[in-house]
Tab-separated table of C-alpha atoms in Angstrom:
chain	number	residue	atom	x	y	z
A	20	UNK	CA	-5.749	-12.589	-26.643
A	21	UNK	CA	-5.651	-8.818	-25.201
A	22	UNK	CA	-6.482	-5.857	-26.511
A	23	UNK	CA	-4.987	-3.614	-29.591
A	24	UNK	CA	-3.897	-0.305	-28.521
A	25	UNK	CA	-3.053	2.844	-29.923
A	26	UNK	CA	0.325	3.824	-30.430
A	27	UNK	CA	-0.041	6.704	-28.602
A	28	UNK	CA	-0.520	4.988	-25.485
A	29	UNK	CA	2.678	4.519	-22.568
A	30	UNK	CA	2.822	1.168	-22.084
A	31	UNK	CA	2.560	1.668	-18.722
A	32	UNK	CA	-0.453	3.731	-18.424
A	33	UNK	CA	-1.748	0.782	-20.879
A	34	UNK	CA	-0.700	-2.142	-18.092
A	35	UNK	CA	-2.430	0.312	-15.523
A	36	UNK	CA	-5.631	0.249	-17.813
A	37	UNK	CA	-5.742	-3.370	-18.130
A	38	UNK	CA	-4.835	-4.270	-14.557
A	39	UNK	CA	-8.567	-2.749	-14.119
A	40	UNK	CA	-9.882	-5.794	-15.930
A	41	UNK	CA	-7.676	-8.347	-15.717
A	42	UNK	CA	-5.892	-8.171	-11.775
A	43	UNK	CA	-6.595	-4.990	-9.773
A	44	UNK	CA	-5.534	-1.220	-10.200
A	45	UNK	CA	-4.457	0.222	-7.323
A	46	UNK	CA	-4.803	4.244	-7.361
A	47	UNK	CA	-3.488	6.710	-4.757
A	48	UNK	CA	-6.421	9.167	-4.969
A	49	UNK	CA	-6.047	13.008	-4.113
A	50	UNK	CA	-5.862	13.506	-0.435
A	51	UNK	CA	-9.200	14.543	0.912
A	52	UNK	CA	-9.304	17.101	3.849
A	53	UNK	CA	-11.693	15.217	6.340
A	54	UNK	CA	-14.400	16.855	8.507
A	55	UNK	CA	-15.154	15.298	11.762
A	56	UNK	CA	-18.530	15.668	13.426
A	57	UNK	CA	-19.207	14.569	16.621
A	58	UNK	CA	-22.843	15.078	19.114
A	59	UNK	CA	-26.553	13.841	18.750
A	60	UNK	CA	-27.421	15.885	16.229
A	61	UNK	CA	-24.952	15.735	13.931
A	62	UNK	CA	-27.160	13.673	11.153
A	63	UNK	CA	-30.171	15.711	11.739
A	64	UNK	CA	-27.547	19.031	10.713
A	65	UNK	CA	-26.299	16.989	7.567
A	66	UNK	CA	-30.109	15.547	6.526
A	67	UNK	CA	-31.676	19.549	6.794
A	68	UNK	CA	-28.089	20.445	4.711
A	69	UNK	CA	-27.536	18.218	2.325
A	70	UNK	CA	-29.179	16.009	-0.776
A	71	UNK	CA	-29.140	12.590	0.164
A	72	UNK	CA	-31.423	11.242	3.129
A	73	UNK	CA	-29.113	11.284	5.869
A	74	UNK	CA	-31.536	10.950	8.993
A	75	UNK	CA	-31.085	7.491	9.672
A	76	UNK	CA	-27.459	6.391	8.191
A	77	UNK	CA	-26.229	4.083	10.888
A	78	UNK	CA	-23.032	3.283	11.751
A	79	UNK	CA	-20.639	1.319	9.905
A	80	UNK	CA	-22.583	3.227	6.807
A	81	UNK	CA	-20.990	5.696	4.037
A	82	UNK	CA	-22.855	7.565	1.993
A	83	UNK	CA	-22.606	10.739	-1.308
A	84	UNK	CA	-24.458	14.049	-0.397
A	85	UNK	CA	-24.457	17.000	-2.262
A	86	UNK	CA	-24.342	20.228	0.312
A	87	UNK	CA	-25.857	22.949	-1.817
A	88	UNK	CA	-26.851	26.772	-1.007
A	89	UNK	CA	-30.683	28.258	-1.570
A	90	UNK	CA	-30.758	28.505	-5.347
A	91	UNK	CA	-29.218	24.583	-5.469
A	92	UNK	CA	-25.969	25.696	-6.443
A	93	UNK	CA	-23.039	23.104	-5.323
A	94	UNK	CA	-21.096	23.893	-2.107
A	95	UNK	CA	-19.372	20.708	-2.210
A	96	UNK	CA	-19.686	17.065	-2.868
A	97	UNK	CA	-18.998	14.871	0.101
A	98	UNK	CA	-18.441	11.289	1.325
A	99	UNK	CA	-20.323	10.795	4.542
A	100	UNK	CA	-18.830	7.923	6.531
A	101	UNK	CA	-20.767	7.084	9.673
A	102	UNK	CA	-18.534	5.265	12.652
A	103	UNK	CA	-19.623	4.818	16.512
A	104	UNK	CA	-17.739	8.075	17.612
A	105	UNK	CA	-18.257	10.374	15.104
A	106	UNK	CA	-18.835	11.053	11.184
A	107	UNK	CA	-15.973	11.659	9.082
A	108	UNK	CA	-17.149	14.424	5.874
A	109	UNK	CA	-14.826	13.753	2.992
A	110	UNK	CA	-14.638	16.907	1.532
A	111	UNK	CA	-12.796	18.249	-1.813
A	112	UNK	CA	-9.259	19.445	-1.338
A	113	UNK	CA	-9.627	23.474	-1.080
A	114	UNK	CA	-13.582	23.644	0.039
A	115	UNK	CA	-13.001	22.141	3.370
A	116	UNK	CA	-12.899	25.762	4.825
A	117	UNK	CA	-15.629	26.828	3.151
A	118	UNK	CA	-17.815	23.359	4.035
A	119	UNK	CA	-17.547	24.133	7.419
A	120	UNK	CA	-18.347	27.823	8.065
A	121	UNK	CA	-21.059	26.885	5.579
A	122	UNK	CA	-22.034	24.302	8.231
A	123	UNK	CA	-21.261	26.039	11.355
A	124	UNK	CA	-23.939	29.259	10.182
A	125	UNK	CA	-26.673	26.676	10.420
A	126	UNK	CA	-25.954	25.256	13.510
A	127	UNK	CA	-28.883	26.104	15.826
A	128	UNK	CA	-28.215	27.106	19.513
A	129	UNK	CA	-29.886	24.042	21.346
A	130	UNK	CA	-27.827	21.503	17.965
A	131	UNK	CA	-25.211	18.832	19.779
A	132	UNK	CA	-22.864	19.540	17.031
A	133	UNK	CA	-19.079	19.880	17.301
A	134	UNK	CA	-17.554	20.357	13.446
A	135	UNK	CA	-13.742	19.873	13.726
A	136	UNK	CA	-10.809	22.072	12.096
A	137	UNK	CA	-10.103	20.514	8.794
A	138	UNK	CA	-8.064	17.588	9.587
A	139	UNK	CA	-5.016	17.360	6.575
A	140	UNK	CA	-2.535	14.791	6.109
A	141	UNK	CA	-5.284	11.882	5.265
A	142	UNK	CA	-4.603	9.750	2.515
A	143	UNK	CA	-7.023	7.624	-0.360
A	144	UNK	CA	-6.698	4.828	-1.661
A	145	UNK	CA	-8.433	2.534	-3.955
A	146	UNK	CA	-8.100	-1.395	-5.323
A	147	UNK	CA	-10.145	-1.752	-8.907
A	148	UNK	CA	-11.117	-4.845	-10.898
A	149	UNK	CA	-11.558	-8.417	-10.532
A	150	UNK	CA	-8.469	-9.058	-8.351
A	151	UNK	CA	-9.318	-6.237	-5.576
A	152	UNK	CA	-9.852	-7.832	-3.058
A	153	UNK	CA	-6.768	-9.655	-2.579
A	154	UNK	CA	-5.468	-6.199	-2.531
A	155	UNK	CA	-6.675	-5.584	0.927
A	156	UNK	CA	-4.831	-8.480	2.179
A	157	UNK	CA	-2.175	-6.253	4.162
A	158	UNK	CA	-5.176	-4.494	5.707
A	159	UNK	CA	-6.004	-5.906	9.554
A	160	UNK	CA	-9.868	-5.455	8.428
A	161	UNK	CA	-12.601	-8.382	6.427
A	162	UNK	CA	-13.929	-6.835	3.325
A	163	UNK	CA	-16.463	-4.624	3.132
A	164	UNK	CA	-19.905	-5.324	1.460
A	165	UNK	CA	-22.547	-3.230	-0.428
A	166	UNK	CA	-22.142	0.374	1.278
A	167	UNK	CA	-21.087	-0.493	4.573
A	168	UNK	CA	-17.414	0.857	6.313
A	169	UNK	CA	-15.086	-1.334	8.110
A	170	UNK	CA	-13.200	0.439	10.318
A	171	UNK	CA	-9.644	-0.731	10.866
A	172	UNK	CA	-6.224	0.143	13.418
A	173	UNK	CA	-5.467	3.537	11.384
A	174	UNK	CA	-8.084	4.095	9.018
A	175	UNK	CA	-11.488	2.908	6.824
A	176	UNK	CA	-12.313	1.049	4.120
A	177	UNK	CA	-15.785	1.006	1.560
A	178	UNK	CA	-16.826	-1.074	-1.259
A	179	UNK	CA	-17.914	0.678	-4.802
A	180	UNK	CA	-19.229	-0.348	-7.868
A	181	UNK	CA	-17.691	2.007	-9.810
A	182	UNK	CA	-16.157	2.949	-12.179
A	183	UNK	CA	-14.920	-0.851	-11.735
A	184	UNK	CA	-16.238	-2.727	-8.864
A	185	UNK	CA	-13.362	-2.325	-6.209
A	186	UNK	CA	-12.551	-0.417	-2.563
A	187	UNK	CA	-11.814	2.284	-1.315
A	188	UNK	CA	-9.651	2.848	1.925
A	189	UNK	CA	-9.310	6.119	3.951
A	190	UNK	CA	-5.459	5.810	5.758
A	191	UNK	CA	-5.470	8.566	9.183
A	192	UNK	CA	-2.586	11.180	9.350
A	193	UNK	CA	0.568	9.257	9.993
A	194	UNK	CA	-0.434	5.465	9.145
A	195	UNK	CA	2.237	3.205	7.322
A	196	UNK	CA	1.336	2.849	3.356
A	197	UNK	CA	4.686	1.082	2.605
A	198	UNK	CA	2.989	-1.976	1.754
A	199	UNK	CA	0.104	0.081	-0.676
A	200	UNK	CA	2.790	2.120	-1.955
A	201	UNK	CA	4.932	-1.276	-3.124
A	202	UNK	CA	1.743	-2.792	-4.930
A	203	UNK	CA	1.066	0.996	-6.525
A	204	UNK	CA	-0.027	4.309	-6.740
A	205	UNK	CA	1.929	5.475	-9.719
A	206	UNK	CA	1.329	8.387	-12.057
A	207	UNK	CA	0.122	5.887	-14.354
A	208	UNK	CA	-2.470	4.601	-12.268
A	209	UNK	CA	-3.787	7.835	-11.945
A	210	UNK	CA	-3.731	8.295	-15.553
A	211	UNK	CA	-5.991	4.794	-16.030
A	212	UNK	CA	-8.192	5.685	-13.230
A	213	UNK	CA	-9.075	8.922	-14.897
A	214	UNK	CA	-10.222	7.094	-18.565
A	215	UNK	CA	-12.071	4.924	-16.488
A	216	UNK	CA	-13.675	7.402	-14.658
A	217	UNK	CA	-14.734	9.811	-17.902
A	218	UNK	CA	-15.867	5.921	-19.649
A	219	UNK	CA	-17.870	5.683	-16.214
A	220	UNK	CA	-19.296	8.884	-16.501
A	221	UNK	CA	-18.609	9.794	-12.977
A	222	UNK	CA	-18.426	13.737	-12.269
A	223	UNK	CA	-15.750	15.667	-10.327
A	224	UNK	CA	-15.921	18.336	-8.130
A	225	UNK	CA	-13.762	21.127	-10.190
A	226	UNK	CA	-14.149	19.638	-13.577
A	227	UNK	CA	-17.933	18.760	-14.300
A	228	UNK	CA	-19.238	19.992	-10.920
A	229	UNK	CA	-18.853	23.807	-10.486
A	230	UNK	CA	-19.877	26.343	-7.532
A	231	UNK	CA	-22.817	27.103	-10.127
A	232	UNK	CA	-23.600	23.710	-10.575
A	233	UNK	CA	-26.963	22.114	-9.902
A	234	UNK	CA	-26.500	18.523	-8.917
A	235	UNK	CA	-29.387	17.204	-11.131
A	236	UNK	CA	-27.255	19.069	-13.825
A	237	UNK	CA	-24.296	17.152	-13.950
A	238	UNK	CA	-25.020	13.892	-13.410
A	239	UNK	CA	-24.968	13.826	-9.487
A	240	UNK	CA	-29.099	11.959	-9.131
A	241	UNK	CA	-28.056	9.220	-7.433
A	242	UNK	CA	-26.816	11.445	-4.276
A	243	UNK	CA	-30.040	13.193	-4.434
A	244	UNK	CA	-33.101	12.140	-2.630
A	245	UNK	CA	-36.495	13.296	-4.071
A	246	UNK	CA	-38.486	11.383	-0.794
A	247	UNK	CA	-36.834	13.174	2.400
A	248	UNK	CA	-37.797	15.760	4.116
A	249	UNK	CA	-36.869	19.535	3.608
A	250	UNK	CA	-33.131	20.839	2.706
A	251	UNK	CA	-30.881	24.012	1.852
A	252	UNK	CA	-31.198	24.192	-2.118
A	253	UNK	CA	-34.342	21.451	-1.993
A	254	UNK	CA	-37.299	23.753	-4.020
A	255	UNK	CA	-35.160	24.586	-6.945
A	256	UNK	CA	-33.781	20.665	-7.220
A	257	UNK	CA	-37.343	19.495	-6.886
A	258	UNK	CA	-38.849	21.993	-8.990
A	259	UNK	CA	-36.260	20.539	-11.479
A	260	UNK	CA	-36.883	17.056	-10.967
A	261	UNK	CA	-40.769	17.703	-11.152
A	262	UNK	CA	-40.958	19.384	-14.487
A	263	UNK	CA	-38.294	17.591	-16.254
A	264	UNK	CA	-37.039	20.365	-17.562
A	265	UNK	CA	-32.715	21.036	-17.117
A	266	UNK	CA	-30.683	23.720	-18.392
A	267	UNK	CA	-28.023	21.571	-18.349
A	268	UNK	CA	-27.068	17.875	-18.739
A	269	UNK	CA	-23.539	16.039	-18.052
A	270	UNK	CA	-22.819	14.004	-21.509
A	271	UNK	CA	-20.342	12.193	-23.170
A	272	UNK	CA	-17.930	13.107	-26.186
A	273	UNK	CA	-16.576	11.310	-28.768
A	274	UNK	CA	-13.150	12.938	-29.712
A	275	UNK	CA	-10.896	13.156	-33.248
A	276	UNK	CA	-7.852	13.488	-31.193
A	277	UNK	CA	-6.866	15.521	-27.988
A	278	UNK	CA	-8.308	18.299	-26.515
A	279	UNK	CA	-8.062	21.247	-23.897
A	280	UNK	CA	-10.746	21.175	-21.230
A	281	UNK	CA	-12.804	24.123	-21.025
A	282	UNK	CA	-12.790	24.648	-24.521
A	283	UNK	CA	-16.560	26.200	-25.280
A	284	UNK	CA	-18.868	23.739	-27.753
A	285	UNK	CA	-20.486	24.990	-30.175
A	286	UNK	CA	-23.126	23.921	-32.970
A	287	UNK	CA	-24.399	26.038	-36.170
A	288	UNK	CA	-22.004	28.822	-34.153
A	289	UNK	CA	-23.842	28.607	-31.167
A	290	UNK	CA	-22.356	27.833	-27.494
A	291	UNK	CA	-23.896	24.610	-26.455
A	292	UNK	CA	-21.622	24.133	-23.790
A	293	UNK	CA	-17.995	23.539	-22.577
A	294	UNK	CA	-15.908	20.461	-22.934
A	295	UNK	CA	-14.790	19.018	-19.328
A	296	UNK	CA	-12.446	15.972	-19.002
A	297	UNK	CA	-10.383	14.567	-21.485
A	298	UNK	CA	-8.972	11.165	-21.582
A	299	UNK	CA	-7.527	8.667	-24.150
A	300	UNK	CA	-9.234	5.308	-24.084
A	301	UNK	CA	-7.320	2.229	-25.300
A	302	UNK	CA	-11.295	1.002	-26.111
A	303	UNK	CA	-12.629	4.077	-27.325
A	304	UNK	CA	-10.182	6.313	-28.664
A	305	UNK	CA	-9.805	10.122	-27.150
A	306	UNK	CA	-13.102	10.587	-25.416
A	307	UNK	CA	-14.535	13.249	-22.976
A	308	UNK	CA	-16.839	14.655	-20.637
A	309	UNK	CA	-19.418	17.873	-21.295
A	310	UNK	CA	-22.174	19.699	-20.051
A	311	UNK	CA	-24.252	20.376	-22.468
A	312	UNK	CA	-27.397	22.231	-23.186
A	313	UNK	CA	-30.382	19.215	-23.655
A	314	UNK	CA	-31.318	20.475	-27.031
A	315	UNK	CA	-27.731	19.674	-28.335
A	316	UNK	CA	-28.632	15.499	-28.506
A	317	UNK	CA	-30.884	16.491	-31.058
A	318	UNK	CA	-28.069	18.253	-33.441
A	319	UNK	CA	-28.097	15.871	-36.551
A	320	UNK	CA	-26.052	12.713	-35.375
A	321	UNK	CA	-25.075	14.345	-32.359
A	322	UNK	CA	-22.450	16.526	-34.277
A	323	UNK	CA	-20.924	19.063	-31.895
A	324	UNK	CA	-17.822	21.254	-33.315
A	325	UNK	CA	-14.997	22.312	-30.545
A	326	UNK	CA	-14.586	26.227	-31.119
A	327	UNK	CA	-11.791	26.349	-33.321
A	328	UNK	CA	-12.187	23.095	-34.982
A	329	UNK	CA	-13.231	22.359	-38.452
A	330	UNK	CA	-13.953	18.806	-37.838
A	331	UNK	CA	-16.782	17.620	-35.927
A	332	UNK	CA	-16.694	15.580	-32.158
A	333	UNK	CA	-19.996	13.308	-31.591
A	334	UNK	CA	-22.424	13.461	-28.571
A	335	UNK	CA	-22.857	10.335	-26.871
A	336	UNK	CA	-24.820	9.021	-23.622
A	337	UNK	CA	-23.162	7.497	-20.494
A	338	UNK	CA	-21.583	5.405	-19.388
A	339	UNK	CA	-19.193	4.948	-22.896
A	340	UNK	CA	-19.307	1.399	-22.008
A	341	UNK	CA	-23.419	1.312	-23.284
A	342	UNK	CA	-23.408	3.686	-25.775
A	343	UNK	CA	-24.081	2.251	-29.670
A	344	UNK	CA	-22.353	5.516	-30.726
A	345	UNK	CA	-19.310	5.462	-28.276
A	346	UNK	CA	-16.119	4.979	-31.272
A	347	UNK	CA	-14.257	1.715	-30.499
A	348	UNK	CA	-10.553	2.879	-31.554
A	349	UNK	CA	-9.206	0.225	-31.973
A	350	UNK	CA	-11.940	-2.952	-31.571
A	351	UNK	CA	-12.131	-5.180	-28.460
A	352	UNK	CA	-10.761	-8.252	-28.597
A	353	UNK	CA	-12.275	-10.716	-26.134
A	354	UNK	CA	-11.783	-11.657	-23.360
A	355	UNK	CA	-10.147	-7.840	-22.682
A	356	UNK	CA	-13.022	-5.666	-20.857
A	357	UNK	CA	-15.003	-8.308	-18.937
A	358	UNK	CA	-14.787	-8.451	-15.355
């Protein structure tokens, strides 16, 4: 028995959702513009620039940083992946330009560091749910495992856990995705890729992450590492992390129907913060994504009112998929949703 779905929902954004849990979603990702760095010191550069503890990340590794300026703000968010020649910096499309004169102003005179033009034309892939790996079949590559890269004749490819365990594979300029593009990659997949990403929680550079953005703010902790040593950004992330104390926190929102991102929240006619992503979730109705002062949680029931709107939404924690309070519109029906 599957799952009931609302009526609102394509049927083939709905076949797209369930593939996730049932065979394997495959999702032609926006193109990332690709950074590569080559010399000794290029891991030194990235660990003294970046959030996560880059010093030792061998090769064959991949791993999320968060470059950031003095005050913490967000330059970009980036996918490190470490091969025997060089490391590839997967930036977001439109910040690669500014990622690497960002980089190259901090490149000391005696630094073995060579930082590429942006190299366009890449493409990004990725195989999602219990089926995944027979995906990667066409691929002249074994599986990845845990965070580790295999590197293949025209490209890369990762494991993740999330937002459903799955892959991820990084094609070079020019390499032949017939086969990829006959098993997906459809507007639909996008679509189901993006509820599962909001029900996951997961940030985006553009939508919850902003140039302002402190990484500890909106929900970025796990590319953040409190034990290293010093980085651009680290005293006012630490300071954070040390009191406690954020002016900001990435939450969850349950929705009475759709809604425009970037719509301002509001509660007793106060801004509490803005609405980001917006999705409609065969399990849990129209849901969302926010940053939100802390204080709002504590708003009777979690009652938050977009500005405009009569009717209340509902704060929630991530992921959707743990929270008592997430609305199940319509119910799950077994054995829909386990993976």
């Amino acid at each position: 028995m599957g799952i009931i779905l609302p009526m609102r929902s394509s049927e083939a954004a709905v076949n797209s959702y369930r593939a996730a849990f049932e065979s394997a979603l495959i999702v032609r990702h926006a193109a990332p513009a690709v950074l590569a760095l080559r010399g000794a010191d290029c891991l030194d550069l990235l660990n003294r620039m970046s959030t996560a503890d880059l010093a030792e990340l061998p090769s064959g590794r991949t791993r999320m940083t968060v470059f950031t300026d003095p005050l913490g703000r967000t330059i970009d968010v980036v996918q490190v992946i470490a091969r025997e020649q060089d490391l590839l910096l997967l930036t977001t499309g439109g910040r690669e330009a500014v990622l690497r004169s960002w980089l190259q102003k901090h490149i000391f005179f005696q630094d073995d560091v060579t930082v590429s033009e942006p190299q366009p034309n890449w493409a990004r892939w990725g195989a999602y749910g219990p089926s995944a790996s027979e995906a990667l079949e066409p691929l002249p590559a074994p599986l990845p495992h845990q965070d580790r890269v295999v590197s293949f004749a025209g490209g890369v490819t990762w494991s993740v856990v999330s937002p459903k365990p799955g892959f991820r594979v990084l094609f070079e300029p020019g390499a032949d995705l017939a086969a990829w593009e006959k098993l997906g990659g459809e507007p639909s997949d996008s679509l189901a890729y993006e509820v599962l990403r909001v029900e996951a929680g997961l940030p985006e550079m553009g939508r919850e992450v902003k140039a302002d953005s402190i990484p500890l703010e909106v929900g970025l902790e796990q590319a953040v590492s409190f034990s290293k040593g010093c980085y651009v950004g680290q005293e006012i992330i630490a300071r954070m992390e040390s009191r406690g104390k954020l002016a900001k926190r990435l939450a969850g929102l349950s929705l009475r129907g759709a809604a425009e991102p970037g719509t301002p929240l509001e509660q007793d006619g106060r801004s509490v913060g803005t609405l980001t992503s917006v999705a409609e979730s065969p399990r849990f109705g129209w849901i969302g994504l926010a940053v939100v002062k802390p204080k709002a949680f504590s708003f009777p029931e979690g009652q938050v009112w977009l500005r405009g709107d009569a009717e209340p939404a509902r704060l929630v924690e991530l992921p959707f998929e743990s929270s008592s309070q997430a609305r199940v519109t319509p119910p799950l029906a077994e054995p829909f949703g386990q993976s």
